[in-house]
N, CA and C of each residue as an Amber inpcrd file, in Angstrom:
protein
   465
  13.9900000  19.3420000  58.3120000  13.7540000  19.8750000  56.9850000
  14.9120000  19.4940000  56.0700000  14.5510000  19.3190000  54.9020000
  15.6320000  18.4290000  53.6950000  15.4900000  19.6710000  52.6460000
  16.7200000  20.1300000  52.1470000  16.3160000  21.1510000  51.0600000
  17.1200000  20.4470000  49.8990000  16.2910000  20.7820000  48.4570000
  16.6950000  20.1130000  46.9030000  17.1630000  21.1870000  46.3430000
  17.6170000  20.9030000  45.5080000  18.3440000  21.8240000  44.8330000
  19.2180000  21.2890000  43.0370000  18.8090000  22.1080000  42.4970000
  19.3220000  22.4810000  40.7590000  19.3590000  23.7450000  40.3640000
  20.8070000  23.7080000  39.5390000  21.5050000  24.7890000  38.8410000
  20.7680000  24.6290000  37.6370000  20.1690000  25.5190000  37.2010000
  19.2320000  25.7610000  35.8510000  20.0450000  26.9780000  34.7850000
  20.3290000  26.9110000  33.8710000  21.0580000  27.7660000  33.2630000
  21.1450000  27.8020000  31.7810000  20.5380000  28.8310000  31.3640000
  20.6920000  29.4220000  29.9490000  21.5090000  30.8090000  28.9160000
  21.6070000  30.6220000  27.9230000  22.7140000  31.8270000  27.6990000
  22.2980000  32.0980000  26.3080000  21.7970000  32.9640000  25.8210000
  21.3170000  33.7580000  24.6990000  22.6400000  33.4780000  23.5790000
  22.2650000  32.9490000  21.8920000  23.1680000  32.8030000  21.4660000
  23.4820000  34.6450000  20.8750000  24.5110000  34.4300000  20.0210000
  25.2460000  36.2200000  20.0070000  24.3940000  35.9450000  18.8770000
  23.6980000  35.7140000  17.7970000  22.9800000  36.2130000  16.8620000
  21.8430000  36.1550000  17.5090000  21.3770000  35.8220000  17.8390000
  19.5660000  35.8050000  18.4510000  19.4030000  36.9580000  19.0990000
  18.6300000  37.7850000  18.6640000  18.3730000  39.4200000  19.1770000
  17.2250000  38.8320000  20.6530000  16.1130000  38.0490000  20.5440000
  15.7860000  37.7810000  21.6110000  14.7700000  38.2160000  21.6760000
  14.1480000  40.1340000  22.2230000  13.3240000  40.6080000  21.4760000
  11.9500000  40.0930000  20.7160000  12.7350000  40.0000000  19.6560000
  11.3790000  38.8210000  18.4610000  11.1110000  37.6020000  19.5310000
  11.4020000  36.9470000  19.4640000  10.8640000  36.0670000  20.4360000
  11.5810000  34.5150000  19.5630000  12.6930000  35.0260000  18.7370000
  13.5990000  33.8470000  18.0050000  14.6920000  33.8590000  18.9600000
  14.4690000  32.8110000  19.9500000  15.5370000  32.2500000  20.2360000
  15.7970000  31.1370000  20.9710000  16.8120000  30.7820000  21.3480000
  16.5950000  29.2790000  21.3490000  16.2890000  28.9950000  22.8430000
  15.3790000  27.7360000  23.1900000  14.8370000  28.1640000  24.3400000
  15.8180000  26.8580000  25.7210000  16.8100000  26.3500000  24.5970000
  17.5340000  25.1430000  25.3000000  18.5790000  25.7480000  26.2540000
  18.5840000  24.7950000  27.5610000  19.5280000  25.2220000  28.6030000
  19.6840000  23.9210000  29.3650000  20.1970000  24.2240000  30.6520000
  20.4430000  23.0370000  31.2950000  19.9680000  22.5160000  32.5700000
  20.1460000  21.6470000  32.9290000  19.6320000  21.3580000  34.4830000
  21.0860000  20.7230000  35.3060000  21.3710000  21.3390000  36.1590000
  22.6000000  20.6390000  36.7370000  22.4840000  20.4130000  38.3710000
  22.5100000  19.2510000  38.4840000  22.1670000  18.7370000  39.9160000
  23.5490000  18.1540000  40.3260000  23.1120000  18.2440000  42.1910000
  24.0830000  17.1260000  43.1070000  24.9700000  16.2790000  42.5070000
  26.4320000  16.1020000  42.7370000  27.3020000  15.3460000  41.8680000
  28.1640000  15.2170000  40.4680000  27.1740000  16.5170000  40.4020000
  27.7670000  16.8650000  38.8580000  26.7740000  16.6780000  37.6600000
  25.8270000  15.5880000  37.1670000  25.4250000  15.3570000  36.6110000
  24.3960000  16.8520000  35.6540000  24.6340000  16.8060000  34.7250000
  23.8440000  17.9020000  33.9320000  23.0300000  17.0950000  32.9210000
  21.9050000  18.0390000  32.4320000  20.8120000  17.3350000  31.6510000
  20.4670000  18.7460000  30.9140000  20.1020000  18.0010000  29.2470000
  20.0610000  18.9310000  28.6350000  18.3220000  19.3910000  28.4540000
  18.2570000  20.5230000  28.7420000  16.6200000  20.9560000  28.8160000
  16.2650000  22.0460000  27.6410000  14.8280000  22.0070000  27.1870000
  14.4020000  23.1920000  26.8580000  12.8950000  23.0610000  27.1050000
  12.5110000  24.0110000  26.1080000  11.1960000  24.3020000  26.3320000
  10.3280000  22.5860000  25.7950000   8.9830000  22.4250000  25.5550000
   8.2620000  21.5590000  24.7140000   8.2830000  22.0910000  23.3780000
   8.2050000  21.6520000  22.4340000   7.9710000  21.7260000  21.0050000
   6.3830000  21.8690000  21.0180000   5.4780000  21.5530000  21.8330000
   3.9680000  21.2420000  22.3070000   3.7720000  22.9590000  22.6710000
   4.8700000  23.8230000  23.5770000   4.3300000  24.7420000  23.6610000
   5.1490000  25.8540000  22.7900000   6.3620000  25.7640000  22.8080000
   7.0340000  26.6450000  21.9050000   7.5670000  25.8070000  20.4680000
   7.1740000  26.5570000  19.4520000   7.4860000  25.6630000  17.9590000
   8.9390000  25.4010000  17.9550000   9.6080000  24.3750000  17.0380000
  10.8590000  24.0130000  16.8170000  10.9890000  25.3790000  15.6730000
  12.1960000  25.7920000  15.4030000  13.6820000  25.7320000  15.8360000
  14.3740000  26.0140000  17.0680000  12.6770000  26.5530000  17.9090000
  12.7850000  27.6300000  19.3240000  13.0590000  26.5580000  20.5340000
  12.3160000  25.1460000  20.1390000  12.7230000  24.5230000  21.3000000
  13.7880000  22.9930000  20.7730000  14.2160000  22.5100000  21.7340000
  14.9640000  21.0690000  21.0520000  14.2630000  19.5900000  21.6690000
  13.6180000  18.9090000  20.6230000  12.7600000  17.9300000  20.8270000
  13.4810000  16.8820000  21.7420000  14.6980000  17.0370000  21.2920000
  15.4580000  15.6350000  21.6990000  15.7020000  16.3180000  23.1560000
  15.7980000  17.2850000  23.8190000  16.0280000  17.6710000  25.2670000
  15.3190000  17.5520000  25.8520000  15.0740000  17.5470000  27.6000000
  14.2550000  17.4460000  28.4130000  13.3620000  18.3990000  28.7850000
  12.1710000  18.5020000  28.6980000  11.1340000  19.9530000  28.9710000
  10.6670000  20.2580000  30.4040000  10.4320000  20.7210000  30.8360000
   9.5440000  21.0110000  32.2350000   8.8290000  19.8560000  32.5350000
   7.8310000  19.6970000  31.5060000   6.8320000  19.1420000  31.5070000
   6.7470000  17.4290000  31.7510000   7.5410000  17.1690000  31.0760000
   8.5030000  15.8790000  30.5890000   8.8870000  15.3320000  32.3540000
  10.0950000  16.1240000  32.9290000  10.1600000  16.2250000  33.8750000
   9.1680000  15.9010000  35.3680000   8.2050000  16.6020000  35.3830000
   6.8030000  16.5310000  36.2040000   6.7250000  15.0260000  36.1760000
   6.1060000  14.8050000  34.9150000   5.7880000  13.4030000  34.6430000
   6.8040000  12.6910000  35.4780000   8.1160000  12.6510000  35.0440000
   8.9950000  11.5380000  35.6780000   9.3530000  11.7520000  37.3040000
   9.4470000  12.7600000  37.9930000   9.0290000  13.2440000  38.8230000
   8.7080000  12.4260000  39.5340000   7.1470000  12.7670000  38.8870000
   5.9280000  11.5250000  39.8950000   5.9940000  10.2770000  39.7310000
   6.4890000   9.3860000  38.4780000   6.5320000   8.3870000  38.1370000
   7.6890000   7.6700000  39.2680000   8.7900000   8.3670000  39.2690000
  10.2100000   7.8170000  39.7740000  10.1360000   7.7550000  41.0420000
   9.4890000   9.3010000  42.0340000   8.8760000   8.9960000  43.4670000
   7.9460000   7.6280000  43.7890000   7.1690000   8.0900000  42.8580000
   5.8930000   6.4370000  43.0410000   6.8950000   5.5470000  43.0320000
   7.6180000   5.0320000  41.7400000   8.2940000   3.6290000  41.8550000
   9.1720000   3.2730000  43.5240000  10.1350000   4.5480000  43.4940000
  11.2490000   4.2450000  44.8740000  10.3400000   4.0330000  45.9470000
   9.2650000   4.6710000  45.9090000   8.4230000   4.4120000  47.4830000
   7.8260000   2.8270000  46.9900000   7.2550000   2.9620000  46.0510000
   6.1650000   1.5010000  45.8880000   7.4160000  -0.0680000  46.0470000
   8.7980000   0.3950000  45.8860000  10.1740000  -0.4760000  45.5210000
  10.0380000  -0.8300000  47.0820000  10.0670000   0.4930000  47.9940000
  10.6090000   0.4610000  49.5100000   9.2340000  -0.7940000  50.1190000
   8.0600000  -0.3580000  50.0110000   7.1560000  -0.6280000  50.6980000
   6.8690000  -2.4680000  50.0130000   7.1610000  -2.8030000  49.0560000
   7.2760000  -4.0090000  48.1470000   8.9530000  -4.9210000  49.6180000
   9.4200000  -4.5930000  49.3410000  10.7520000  -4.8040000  50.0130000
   9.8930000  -5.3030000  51.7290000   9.4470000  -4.2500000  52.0190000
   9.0160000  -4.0550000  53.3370000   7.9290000  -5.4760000  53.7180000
   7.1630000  -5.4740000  52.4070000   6.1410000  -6.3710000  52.6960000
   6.5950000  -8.1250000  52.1070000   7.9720000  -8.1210000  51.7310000
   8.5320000  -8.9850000  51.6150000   8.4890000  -9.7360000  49.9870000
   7.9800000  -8.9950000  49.6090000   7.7600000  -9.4180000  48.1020000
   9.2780000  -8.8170000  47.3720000   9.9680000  -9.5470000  46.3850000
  11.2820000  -9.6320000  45.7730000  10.9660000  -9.1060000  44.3630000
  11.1740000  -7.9040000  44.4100000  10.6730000  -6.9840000  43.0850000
  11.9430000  -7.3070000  41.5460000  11.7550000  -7.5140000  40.5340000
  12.7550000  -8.1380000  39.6640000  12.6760000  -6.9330000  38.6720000
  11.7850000  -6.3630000  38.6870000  11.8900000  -5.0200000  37.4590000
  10.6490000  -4.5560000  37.7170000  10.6350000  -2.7790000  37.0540000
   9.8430000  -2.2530000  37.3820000  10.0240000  -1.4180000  36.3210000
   8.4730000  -1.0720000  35.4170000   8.9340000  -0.2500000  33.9150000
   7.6260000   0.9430000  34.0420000   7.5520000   2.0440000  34.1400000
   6.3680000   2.5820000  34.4150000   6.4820000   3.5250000  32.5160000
   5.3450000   3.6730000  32.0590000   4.9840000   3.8810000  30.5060000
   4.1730000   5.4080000  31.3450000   4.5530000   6.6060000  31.8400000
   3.4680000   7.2370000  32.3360000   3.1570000   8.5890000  31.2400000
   2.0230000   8.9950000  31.5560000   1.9770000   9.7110000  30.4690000
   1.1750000  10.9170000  31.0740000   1.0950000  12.2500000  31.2220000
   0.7550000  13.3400000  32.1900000  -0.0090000  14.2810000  30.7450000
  -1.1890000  14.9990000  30.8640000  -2.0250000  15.2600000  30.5330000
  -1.9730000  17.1370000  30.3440000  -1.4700000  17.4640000  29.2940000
  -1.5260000  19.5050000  29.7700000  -2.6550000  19.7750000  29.2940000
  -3.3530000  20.8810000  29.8610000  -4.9890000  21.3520000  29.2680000
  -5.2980000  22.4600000  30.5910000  -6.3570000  23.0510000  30.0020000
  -7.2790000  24.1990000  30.7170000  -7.4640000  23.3590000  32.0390000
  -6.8740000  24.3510000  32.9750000  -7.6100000  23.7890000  34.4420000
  -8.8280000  24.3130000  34.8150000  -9.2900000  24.5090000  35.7410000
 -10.4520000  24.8780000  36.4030000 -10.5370000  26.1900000  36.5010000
  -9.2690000  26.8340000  36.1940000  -9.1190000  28.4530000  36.5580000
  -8.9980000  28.9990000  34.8410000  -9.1580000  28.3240000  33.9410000
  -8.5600000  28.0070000  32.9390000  -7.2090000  29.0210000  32.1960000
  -6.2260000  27.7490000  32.8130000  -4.8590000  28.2320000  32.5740000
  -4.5850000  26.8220000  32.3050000  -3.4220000  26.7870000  31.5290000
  -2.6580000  25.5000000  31.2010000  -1.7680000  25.1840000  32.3790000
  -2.2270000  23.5580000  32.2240000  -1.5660000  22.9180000  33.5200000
  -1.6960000  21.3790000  32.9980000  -0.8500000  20.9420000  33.7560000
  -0.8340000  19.1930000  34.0460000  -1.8510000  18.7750000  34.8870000
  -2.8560000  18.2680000  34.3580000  -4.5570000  18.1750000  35.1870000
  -4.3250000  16.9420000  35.2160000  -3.7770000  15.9790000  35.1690000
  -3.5980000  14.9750000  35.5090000  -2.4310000  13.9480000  35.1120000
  -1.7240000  12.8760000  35.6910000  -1.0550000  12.2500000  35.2120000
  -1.3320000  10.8380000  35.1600000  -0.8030000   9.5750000  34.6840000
  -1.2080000   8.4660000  34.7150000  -0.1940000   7.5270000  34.3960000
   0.1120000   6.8720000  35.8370000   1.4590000   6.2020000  36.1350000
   1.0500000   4.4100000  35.5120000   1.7200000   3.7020000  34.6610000
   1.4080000   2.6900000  34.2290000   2.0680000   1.6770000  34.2870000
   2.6530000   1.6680000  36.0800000   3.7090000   0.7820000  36.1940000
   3.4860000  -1.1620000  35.7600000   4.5170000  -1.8090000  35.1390000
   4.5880000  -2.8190000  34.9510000   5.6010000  -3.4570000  36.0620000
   5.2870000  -4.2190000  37.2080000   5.9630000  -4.8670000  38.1250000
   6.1250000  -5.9600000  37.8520000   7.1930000  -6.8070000  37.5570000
   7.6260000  -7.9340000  37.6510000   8.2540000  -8.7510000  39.2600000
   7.8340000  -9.7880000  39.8720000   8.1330000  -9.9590000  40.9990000
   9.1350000 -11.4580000  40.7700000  10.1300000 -11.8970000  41.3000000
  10.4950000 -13.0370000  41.6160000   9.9590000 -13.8190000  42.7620000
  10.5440000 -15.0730000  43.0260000  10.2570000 -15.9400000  43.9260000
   8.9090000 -16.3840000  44.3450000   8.8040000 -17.2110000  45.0750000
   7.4400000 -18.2150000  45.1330000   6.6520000 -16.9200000  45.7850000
   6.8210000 -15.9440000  46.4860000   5.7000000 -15.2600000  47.2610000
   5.3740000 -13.9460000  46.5690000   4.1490000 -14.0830000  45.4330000
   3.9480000 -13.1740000  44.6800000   2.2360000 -12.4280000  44.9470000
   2.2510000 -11.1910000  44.9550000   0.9710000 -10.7890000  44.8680000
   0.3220000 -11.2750000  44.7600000  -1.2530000 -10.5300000  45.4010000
  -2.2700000 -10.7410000  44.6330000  -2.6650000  -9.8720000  43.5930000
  -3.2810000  -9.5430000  43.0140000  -4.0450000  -8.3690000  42.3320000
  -4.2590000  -7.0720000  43.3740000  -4.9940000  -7.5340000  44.4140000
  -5.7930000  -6.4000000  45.1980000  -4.5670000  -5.9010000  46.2770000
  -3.6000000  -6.8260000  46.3890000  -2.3370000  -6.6520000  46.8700000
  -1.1660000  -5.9360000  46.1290000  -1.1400000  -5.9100000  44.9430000
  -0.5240000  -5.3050000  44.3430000  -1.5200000  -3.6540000  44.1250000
  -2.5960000  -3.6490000  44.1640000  -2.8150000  -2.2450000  43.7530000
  -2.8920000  -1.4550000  45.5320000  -3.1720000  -2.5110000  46.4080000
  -2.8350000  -1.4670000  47.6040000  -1.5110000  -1.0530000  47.5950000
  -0.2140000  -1.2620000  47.4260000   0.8660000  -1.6120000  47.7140000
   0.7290000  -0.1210000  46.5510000   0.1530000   0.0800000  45.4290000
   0.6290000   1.3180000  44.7450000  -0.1480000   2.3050000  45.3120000
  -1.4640000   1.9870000  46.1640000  -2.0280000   3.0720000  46.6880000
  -1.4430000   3.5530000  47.9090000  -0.1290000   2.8460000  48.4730000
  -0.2140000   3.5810000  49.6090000   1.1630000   4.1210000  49.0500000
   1.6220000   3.8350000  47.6350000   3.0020000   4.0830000  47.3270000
   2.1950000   5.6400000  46.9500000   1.5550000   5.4170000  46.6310000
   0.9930000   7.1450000  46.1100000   0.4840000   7.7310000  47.3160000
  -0.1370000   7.3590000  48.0430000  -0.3190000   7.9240000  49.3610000
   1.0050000   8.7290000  50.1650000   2.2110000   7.9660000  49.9760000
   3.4180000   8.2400000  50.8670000   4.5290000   9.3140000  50.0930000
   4.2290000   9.1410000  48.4330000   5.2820000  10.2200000  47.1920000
   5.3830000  11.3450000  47.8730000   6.4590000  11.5910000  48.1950000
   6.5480000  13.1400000  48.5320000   6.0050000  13.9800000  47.4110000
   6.5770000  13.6740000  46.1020000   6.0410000  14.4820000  45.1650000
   4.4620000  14.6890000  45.0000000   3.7420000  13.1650000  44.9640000
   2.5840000  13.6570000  44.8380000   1.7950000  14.2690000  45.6670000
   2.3450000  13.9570000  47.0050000   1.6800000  15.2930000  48.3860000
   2.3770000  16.4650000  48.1170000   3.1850000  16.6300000  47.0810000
   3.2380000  18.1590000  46.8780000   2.6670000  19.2230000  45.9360000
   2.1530000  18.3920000  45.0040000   1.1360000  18.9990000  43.7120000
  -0.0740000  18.9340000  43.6940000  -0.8220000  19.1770000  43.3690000
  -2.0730000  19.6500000  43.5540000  -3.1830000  18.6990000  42.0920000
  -1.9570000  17.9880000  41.5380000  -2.2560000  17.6260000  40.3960000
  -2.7010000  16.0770000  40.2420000  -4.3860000  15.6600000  39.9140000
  -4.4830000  14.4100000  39.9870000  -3.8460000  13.1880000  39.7440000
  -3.1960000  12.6370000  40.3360000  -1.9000000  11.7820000  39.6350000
  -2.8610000  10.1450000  40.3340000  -2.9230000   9.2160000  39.0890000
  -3.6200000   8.2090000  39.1890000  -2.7430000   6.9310000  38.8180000
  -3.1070000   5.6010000  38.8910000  -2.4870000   4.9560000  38.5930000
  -2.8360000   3.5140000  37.8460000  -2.7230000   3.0470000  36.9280000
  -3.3130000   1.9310000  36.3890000  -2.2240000   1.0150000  36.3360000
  -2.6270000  -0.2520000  36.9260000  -1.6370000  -1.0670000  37.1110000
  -1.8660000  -2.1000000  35.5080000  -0.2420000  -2.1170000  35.1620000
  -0.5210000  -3.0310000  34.1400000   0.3810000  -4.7660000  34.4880000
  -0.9240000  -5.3040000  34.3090000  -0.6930000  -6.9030000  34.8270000
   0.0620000  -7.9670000  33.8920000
């Protein structure tokens, strides 16, 4: 068993009574090594001045999440099958709306990786989309959500 872990942390400013529901909803994410990231809510679900556009949201997060698992596995298994990966740009874009229970959720996401390969031994088409199906098959993340996560390969 492997356990993850982030320091999440917010602090009420001294004028914001809180209460009303004015206040600011930005905090942080602080992971392994030190590295901190500045978070708040979405502007999508809580209005600005309450949230900060330019910070990282939950939601935001999810998305990259799944995107960044897919790539490192689809990177490993590319490597594995001997193909020389030169860049990799995924455009993904994750979907919030009424689920089935109807509550708001991420009902789906949609990973839009652009693979660039070097050297003479390059994909095929049907080779390149197995190679993301089994990269999605193997995401830890996406065997951990419940959330349709799909993938359109862009050629």
């Amino acid at each position: 068993m492997s356990e993850f872990g982030a320091v999440i942390s917010w602090q009420r400013g001294s004028d914001e009574p809180f209460v009303d529901q004015r206040y600011s909803r930005a905090h942080s994410w602080e992971f392994d090594g030190g590295v901190r990231v500045p978070a708040s809510s979405s502007p999508h679900v809580v209005p600005l001045p309450y949230s900060v556009a330019e910070h990282v949201d939950p939601e935001e997060a999810f998305v990259a999440s799944l995107s960044s698992c897919h790539m490192l596995t689809f990177l490993w298994l590319a490597a594995r099958a001997g193909y020389r990966v030169e860049s990799y740009r995924d455009q993904a874009v994750g979907v919030m709306e009424a689920d089935e229970r109807g509550r708001q959720s991420i009902t789906r996401v949609t990973l839009r990786p652009r693979v660039v390969f070097g050297g003479d031994r390059q994909p095929t088409l049907v080779e390149l989309e197995r190679l993301h199906h089994q990269a999605h098959e193997e995401c830890f993340i996406a065997n951990s959500v419940r959330t349709l996560v799909t993938t359109e390969v862009v050629a």
